[in-house]
Short mmCIF file of C-alpha atoms and ligand atoms in Angstrom, two decimals:
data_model
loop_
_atom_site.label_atom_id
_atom_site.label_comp_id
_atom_site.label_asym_id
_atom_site.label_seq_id
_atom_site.Cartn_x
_atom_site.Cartn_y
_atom_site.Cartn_z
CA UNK A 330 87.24 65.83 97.17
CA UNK A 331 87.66 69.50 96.04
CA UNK A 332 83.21 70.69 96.67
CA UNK A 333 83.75 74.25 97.46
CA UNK A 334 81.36 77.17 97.57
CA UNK A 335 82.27 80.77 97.45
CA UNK A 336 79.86 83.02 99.80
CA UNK A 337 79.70 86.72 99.84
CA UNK A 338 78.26 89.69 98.52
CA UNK A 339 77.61 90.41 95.53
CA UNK A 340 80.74 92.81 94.22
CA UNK A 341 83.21 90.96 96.86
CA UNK A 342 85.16 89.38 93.96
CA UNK A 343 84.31 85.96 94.80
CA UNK A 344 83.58 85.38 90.67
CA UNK A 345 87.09 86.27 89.50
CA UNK A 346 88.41 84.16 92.46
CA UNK A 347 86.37 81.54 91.26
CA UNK A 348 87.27 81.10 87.73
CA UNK A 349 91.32 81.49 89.08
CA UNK A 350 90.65 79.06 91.06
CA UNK A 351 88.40 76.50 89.16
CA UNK A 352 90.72 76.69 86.06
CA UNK A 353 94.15 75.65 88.45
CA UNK A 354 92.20 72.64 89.86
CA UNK A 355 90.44 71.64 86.47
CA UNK A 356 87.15 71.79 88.08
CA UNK A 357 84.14 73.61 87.02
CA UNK A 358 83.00 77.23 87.97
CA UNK A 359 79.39 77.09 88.53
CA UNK A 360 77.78 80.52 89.19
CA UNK A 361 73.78 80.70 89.31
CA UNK A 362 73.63 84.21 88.60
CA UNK A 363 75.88 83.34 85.06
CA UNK A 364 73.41 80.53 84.76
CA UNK A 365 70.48 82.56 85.18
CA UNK A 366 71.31 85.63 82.83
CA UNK A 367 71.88 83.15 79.76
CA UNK A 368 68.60 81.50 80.17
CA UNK A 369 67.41 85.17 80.24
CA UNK A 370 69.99 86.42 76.79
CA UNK A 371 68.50 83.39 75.17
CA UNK A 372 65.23 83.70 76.05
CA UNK A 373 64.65 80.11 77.15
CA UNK A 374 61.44 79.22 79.68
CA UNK A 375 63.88 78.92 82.48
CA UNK A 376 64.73 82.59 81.11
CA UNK A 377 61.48 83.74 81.35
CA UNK A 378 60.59 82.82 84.56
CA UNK A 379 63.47 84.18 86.55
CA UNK A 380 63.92 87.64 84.36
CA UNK A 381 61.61 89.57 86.66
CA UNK A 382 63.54 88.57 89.70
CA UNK A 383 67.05 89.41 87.74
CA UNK A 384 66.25 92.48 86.48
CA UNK A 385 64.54 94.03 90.27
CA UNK A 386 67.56 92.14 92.47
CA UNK A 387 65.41 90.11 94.08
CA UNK A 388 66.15 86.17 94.67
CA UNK A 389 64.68 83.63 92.32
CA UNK A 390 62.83 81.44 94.26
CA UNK A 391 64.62 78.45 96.33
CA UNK A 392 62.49 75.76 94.49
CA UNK A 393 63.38 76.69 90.88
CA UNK A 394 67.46 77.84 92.30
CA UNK A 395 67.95 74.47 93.23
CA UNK A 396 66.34 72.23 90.89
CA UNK A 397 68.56 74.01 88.26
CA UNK A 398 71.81 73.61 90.30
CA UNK A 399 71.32 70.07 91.50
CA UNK A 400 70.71 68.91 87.36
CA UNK A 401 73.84 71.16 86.90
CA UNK A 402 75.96 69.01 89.88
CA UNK A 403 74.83 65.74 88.22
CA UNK A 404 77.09 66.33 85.23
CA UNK A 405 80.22 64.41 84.49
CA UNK A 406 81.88 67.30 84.81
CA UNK A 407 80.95 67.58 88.68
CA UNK A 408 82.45 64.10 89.23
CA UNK A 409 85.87 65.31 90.51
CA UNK A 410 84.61 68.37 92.24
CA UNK A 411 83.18 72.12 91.45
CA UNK A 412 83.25 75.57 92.62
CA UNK A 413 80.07 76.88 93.81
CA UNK A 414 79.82 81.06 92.90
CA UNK A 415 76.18 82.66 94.30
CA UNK A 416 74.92 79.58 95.25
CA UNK A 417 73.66 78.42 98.00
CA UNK A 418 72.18 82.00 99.02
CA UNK A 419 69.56 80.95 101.85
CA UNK A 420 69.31 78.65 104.45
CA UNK A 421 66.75 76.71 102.61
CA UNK A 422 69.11 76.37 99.60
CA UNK A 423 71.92 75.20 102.06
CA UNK A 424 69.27 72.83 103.64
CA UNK A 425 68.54 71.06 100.33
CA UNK A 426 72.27 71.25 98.63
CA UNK A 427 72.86 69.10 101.99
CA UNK A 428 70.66 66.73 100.49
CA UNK A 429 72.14 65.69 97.07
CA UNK A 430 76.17 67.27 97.49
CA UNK A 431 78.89 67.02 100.52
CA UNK A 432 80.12 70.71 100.68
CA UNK A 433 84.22 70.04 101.98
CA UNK A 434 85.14 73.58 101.76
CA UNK A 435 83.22 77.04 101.84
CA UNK A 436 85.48 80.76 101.52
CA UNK A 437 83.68 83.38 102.78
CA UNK A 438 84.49 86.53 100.98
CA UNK A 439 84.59 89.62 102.96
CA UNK A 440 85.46 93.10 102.18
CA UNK A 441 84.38 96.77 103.47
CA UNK A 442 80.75 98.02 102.00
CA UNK A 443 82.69 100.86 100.08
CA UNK A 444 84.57 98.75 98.22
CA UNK A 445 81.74 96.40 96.94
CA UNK A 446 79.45 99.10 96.07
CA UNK A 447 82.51 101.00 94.19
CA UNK A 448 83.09 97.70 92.09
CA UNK A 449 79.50 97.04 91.08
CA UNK A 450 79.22 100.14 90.31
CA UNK A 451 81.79 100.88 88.25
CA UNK A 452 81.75 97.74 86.51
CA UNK A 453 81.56 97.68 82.59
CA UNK A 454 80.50 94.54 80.41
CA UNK A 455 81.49 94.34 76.59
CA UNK A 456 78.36 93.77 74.53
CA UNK A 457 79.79 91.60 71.98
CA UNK A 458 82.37 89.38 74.04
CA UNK A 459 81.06 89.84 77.60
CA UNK A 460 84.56 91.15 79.14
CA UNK A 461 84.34 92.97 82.16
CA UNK A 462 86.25 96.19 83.10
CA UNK A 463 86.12 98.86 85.54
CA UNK A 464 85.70 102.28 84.83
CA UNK A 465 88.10 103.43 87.87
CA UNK A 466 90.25 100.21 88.58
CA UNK A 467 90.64 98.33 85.06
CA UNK A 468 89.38 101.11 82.26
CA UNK A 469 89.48 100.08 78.73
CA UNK A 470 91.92 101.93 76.74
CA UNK A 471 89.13 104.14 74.63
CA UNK A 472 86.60 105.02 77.20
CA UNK A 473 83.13 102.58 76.08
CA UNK A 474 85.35 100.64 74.05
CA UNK A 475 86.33 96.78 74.58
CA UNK A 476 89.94 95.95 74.30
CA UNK A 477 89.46 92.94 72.98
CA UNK A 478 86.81 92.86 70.36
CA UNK A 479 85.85 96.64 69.57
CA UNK A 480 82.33 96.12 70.63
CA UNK A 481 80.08 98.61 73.15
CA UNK A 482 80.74 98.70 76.75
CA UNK A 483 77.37 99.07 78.95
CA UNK A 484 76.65 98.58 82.36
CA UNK A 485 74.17 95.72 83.45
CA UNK A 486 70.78 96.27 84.28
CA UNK A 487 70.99 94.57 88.16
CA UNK A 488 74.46 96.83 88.26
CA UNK A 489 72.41 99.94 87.75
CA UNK A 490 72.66 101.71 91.30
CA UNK A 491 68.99 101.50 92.40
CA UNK A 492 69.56 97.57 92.02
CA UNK A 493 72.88 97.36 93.34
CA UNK A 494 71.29 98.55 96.76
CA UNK A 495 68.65 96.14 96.72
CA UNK A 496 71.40 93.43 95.96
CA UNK A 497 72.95 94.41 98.68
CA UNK A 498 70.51 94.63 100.68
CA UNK A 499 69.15 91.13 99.77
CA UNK A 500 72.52 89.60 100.82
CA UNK A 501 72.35 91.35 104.11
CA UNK A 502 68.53 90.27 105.29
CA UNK A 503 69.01 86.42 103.29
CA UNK A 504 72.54 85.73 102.65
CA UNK A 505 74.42 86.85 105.36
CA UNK A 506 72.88 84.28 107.83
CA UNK A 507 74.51 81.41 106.26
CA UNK A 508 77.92 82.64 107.62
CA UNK A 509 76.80 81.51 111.15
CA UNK A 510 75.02 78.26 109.90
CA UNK A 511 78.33 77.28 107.91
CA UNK A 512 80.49 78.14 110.91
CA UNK A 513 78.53 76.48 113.32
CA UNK A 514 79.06 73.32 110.90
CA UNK A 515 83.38 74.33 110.96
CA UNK A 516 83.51 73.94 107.28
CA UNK A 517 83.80 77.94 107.17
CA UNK A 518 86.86 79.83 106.31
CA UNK A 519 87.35 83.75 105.88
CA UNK A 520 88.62 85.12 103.19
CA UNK A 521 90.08 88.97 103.25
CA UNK A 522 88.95 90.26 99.61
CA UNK A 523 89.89 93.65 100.41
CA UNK A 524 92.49 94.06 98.08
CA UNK A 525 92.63 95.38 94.43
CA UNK A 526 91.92 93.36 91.29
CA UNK A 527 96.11 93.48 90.52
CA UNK A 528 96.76 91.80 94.13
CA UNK A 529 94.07 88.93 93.66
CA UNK A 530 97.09 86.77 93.89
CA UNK A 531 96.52 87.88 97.92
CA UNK A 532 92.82 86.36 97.72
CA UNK A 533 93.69 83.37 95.93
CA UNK A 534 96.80 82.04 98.85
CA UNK A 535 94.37 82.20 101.31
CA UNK A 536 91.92 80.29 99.79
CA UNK A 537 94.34 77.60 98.57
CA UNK A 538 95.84 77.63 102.30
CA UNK A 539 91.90 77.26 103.51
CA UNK A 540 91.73 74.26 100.91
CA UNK A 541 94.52 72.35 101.90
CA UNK A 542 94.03 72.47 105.55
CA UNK A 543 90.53 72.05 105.23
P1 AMP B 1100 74.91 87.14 90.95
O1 AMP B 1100 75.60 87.41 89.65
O2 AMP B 1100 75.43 85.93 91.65
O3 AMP B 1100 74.90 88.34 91.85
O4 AMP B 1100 73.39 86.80 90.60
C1 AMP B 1100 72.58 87.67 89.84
C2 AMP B 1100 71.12 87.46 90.15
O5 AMP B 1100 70.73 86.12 89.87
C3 AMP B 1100 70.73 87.68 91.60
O6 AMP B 1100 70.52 89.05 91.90
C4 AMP B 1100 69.46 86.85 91.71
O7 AMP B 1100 68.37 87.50 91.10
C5 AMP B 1100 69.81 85.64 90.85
N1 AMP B 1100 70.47 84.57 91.64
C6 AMP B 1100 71.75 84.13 91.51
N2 AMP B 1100 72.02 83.14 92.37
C7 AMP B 1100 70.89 82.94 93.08
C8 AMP B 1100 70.53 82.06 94.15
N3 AMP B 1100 71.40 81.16 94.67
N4 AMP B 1100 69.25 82.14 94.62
C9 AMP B 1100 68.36 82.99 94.12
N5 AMP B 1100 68.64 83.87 93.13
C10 AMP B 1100 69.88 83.85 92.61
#
């Protein structure tokens, strides 16, 4: 069975690891925090309940996290396996994925705090087609300009830097206690994501090596 979850701060890379790696073993990238800003772009109820926590960089509450990712894991889709991106992100969240999933692997991400706060913050999303780009590591060719699609390059609300501390911050005090829990279980393999976007191949050996021995 190929159940793995990605774990690491937010800005670590774990999310273009994930859709590498989700796309070469046909399974399906599931990220919460993709989930939880299209409820909020489409203004659904699940939308308006988790907006306020979104848009300070706070955690959505465990309850309402993990009903939505255990109706998400009971798709057909899930059958053959998934790859978990930002969730679970507390103990209690581990605790109750327990419950309805069998994790077999889980990468943790690591990288120095420089680095992470230097990608989230110079991070760039296109308005119309949602491509991402880095001001200082992947520009676009016409500065504010997509590539792709011509349309307006802005930065995200929870990647403006007041809320990119509090992220980070958030993933230190909740987050980063589920390193030991996972280790003590020896499911737990880390990953080296110091490297720049153009070496990713780097990232993505030593998770497939962490996947096959696993
Ligand atoms: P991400 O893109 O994974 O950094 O997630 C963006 C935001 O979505 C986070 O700052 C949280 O507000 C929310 N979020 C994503 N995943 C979770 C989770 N597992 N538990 C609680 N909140 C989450």
């Amino acid at each position: 069975m190929m159940n793995i979850v990605l774990l690491g701060a937010p800005g670590v890379g774990k999310g273009t690891c994930a859709e590498v790696l989700a796309k070469k073993h046909s399974i399906p990238h599931i990220s919460s925090g993709d989930i939880f800003r299209e409820a909020v772009a489409g203004e659904s109820e699940l939308g308006k309940k988790v907006k306020q926590y979104l848009d300070r960089g706070e955690l959505v509450p465990d309850e309402l996290t993990v009903e939505v990712i255990r109706q998400r894991l009971e798709k057909d889709d899930c059958k053959k396996g998934f790859l978990l991106d930002g969730f679970p992100r507390t103990i209690a969240q581990a605790e109750s994925l327990k419950k309805f999933s069998k994790i077999d692997h889980i990468l943790n991400f690591t990288a120095v705090k420089k680095l992470i706060v230097e990608r989230l913050s110079g991070r760039r999303t296109c308005r119309k087609c949602g491509a991402i780009y880095h001001i200082k590591y992947f520009p676009p060719k016409l500065e504010g300009v997509c590539d792709k699609c011509g349309g307006e390059l802005y930065q995200r609300s929870d990647e403006a830097p007041d809320v990119v501390m509090k992220r980070l911050a958030v993933y230190e005090e909740q987050t980063k206690p589920l390193i030991d829990y996972y280790r003590n279980e020896g499911t737990l393999t880390d990953i080296d994501a110091n490297y720049p976007a153009e070496e990713i191949g780097k990232i993505i050996e030593q998770c497939e090596e962490a996947i096959k021995n696993g």
